[in-house]
Tab-separated table of C-alpha atoms in Angstrom:
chain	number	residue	atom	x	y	z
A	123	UNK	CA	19.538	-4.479	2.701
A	124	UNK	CA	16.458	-2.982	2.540
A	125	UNK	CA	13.246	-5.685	0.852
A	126	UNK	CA	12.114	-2.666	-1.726
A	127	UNK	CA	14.777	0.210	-2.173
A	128	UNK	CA	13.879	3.504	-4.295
A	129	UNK	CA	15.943	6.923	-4.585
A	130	UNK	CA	13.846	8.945	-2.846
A	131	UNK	CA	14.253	11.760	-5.512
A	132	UNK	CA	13.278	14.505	-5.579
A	133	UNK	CA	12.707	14.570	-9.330
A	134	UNK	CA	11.991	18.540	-10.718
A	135	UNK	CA	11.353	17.918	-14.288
A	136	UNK	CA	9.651	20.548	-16.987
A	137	UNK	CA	6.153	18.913	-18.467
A	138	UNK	CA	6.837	17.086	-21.727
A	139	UNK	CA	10.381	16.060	-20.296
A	140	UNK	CA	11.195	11.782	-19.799
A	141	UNK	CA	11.515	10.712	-16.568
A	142	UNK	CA	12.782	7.370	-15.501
A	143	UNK	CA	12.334	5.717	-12.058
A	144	UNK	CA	14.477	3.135	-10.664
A	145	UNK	CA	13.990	0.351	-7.823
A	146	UNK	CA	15.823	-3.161	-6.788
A	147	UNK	CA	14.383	-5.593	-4.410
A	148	UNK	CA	16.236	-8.138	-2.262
A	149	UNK	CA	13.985	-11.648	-2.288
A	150	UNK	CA	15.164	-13.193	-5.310
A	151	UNK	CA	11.967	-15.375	-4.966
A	152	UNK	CA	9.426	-12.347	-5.445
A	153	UNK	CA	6.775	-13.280	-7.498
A	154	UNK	CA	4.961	-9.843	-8.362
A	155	UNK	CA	5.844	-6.796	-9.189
A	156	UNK	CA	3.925	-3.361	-9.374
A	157	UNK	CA	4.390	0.839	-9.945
A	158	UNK	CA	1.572	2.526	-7.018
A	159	UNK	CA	1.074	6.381	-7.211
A	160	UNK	CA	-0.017	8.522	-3.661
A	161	UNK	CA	-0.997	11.415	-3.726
A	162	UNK	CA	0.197	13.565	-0.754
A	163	UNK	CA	-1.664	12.088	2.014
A	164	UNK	CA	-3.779	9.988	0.372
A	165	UNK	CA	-4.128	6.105	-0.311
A	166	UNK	CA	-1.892	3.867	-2.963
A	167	UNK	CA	-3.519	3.620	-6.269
A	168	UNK	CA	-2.454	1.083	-8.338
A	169	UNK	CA	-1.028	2.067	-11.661
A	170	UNK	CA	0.179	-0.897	-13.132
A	171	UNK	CA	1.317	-3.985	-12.420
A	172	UNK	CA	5.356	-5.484	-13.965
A	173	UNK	CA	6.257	-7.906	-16.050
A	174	UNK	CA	8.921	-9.820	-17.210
A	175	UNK	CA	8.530	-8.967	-21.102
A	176	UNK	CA	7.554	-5.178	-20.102
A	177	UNK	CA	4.736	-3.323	-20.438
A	178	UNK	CA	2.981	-0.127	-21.477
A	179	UNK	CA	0.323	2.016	-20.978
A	180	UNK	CA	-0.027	5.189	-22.283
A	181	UNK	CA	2.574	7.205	-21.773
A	182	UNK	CA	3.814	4.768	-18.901
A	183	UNK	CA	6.177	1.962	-19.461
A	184	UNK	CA	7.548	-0.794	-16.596
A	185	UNK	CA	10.345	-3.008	-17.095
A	186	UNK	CA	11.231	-5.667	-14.594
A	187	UNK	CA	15.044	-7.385	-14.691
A	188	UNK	CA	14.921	-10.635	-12.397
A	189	UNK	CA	18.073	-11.393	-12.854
A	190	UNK	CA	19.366	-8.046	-11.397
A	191	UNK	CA	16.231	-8.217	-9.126
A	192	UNK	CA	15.543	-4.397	-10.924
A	193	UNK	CA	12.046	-2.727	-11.243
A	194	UNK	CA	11.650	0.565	-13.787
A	195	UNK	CA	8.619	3.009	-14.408
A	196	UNK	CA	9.197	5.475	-17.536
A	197	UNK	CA	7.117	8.224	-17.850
A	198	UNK	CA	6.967	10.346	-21.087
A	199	UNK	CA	5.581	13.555	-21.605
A	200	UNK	CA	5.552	14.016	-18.475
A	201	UNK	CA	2.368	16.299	-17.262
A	202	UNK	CA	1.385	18.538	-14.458
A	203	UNK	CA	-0.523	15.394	-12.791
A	204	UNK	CA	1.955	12.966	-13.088
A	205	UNK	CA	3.432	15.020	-9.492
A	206	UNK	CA	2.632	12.429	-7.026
A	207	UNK	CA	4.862	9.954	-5.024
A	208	UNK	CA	5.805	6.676	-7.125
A	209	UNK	CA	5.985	3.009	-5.063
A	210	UNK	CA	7.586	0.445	-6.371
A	211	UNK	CA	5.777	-2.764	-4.271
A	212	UNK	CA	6.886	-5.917	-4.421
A	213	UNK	CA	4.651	-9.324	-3.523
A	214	UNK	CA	6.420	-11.870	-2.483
A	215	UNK	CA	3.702	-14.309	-1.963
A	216	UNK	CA	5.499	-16.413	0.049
A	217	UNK	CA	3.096	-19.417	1.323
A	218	UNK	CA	1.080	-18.553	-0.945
A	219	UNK	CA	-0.215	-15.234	1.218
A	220	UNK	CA	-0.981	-11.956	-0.686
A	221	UNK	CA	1.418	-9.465	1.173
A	222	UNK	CA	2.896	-6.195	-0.630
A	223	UNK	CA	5.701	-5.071	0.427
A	224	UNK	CA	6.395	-1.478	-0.566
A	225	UNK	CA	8.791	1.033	-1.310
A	226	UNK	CA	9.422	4.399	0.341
A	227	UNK	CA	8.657	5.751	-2.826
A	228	UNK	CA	10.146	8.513	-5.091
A	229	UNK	CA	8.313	12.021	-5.752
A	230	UNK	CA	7.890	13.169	-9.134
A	231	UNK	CA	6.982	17.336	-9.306
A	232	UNK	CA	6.338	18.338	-12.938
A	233	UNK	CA	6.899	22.463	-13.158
A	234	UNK	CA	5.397	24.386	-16.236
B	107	UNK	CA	-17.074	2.795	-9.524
B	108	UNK	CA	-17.303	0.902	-6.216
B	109	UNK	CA	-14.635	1.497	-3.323
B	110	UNK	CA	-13.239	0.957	-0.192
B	111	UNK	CA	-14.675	3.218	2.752
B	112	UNK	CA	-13.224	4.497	6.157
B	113	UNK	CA	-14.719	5.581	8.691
B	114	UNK	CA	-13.434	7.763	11.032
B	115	UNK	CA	-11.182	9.574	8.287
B	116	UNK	CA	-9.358	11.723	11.632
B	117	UNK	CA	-9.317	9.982	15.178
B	118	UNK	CA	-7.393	11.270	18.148
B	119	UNK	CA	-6.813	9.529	21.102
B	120	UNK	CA	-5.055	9.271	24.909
B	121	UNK	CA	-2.179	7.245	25.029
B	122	UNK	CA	-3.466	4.096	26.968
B	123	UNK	CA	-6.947	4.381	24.805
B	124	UNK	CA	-8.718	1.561	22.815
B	125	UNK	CA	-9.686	2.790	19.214
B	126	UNK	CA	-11.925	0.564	16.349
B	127	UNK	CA	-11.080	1.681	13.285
B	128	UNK	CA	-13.718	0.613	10.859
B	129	UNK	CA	-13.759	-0.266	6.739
B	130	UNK	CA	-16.700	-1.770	4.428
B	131	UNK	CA	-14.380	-3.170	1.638
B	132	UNK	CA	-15.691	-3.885	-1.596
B	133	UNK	CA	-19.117	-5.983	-1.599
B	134	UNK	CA	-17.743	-8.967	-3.215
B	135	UNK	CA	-14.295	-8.943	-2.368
B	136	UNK	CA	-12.683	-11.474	0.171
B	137	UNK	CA	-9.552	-10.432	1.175
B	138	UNK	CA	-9.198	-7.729	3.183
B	139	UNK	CA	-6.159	-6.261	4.816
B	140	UNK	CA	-4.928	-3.550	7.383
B	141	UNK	CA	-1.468	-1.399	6.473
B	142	UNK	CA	-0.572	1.632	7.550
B	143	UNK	CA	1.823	4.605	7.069
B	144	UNK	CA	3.594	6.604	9.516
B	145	UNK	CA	4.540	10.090	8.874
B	146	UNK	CA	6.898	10.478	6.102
B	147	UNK	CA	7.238	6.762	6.064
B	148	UNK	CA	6.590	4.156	3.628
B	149	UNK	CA	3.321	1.993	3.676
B	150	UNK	CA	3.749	-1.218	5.836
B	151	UNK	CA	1.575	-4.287	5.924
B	152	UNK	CA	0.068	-4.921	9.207
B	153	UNK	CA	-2.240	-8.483	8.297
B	154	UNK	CA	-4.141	-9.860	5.974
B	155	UNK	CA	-7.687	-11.576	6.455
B	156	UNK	CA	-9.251	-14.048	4.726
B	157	UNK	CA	-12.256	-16.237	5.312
B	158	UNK	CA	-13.129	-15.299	8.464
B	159	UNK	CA	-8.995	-15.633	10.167
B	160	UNK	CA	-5.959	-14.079	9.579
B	161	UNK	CA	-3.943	-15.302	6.872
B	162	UNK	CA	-1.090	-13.490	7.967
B	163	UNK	CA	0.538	-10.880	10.076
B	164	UNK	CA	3.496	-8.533	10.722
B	165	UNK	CA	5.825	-8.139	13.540
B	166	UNK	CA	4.088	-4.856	13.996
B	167	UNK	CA	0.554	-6.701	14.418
B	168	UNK	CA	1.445	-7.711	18.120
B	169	UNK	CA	-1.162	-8.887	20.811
B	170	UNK	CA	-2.513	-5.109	20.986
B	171	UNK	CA	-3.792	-4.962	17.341
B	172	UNK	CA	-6.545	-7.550	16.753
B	173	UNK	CA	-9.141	-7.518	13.358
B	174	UNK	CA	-12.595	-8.603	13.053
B	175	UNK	CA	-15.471	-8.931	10.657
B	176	UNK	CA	-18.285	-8.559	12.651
B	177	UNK	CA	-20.990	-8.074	10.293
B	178	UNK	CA	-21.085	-9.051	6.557
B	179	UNK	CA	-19.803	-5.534	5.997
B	180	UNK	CA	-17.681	-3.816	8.027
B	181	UNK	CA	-14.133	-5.404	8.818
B	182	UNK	CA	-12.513	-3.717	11.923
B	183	UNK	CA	-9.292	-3.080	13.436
B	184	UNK	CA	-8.692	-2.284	17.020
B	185	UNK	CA	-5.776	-1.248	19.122
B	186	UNK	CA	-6.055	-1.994	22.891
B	187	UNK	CA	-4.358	0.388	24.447
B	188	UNK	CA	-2.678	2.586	22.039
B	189	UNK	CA	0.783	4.115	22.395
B	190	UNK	CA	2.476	7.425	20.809
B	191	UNK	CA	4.101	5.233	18.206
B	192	UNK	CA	0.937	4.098	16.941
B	193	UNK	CA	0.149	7.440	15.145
B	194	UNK	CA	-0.470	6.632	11.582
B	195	UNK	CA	-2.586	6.969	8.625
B	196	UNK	CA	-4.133	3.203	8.335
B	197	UNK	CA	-5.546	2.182	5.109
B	198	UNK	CA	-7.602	-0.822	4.778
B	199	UNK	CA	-7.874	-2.492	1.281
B	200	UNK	CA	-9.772	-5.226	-0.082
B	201	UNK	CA	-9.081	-7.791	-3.042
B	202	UNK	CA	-11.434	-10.034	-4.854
B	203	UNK	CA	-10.781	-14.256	-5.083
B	204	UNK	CA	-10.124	-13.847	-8.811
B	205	UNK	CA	-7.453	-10.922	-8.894
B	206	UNK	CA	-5.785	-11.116	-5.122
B	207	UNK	CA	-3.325	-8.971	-6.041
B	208	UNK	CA	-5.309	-6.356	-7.180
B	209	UNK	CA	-5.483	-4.588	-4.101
B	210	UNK	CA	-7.985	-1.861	-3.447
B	211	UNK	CA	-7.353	0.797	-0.762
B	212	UNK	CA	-9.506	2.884	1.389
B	213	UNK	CA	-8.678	6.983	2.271
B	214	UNK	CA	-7.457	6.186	5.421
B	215	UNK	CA	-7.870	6.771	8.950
B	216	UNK	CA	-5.219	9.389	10.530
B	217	UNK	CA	-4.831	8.087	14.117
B	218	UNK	CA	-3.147	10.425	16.327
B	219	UNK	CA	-2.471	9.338	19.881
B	220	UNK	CA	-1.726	12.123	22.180
């Protein structure tokens, strides 16, 4: 089993639409959890980082599930810029090292 | 807003060829790290570097990879004697002692080893 698994999409969706994003990971002892954006061709950006109770910004909203070991990133209102490649990335920080382990990512292209 | 920079953003290279790919991370971060990104591939960790020794490394990161921080500035990686498979984008990032996980990344260097 893959450590970080995405659908690789791609997702088409009209701006304003709701799109949801989907990743499990397979070390149960994973101790952060965080949504990266690349551009095509260009470095990881971090857009936010997931936690247990869930979190939003903006029109962004992450949801992790530890029991099911299940990461989400909701987008709303989707926009023209949101088109970019989503990671799901995973620390493990096992020994206490600062490693991320990351997804292969799923592409988002928002169409007028 | 201060950043990560790479320098050269495009190398080429002979099979067989030593390359130094350089960074200067963030001026008061401490943690610096090397991943990189093959074609179409995800983004894989290659090792992490902290205080002056590597804090850890991947199975990729083999005896032909090795990182340094010569200066106060720049923090290097080279590859001895580079092979085909080696052809990547590599993006170093940085992280600061009060917010490791916050990592930083650089543009990237595309290697591509001919």
């Amino acid at each position: 089993r893959k450590e970080v698994e995405q659908d690789p999409g791609p997702f088409n969706v009209p701006e304003g639409a709701t799109v949801a994003f989907n990743c499990t990971y397979s070390n149960s002892a994973s101790q952060s959890f965080f949504w990266y954006r690349q551009d095509c061709r260009k470095e990881p950006k971090l857009l936010m980082s997931v936690y247990s109770s869930g979190n939003e910004d903006g029109r962004f909203t992450a949801q992790l599930n530890r029991a099911s070991q299940y990461i989400s990133l909701l987008i709303r209102d989707s926009k023209l810029s949101d088109s970019a490649t989503y990671l799901c990335v995973v620390n493990p920080l096992t020994g206490g090292y600062n490693k991320l382990i990351f997804g292969a990512g799923t592409r988002l292209a928002v169409h007028p | 807003e201060p950043e990560v920079t790479q320098t050269p953003s495009h190398q080429v290279t002979q099979m067989g060829q030593e390359v130094i790919l350089r960074c200067v991370p963030i001026s008061n971060h401490l943690y610096f790290y090397w991943y990189r990104q093959i074609l179409g591939q995800k983004v894989e960790f290659l090792v992490s570097f902290y205080n002056n020794e590597i804090s850890e490394k991947s199975e990729i990161f083999d005896d032909q990879f090795s990182v340094e921080r010569p200066d106060g500035s720049n923090f290097t990686l080279k590859i001895r004697s580079t092979k085909l498979e080696d052809s990547a984008m590599y993006f170093c990032a940085s992280s600061e002692i009060g917010s490791i996980e916050k990592l930083f990344f650089g543009s990237g260097t595309q290697l591509s080893v001919l």
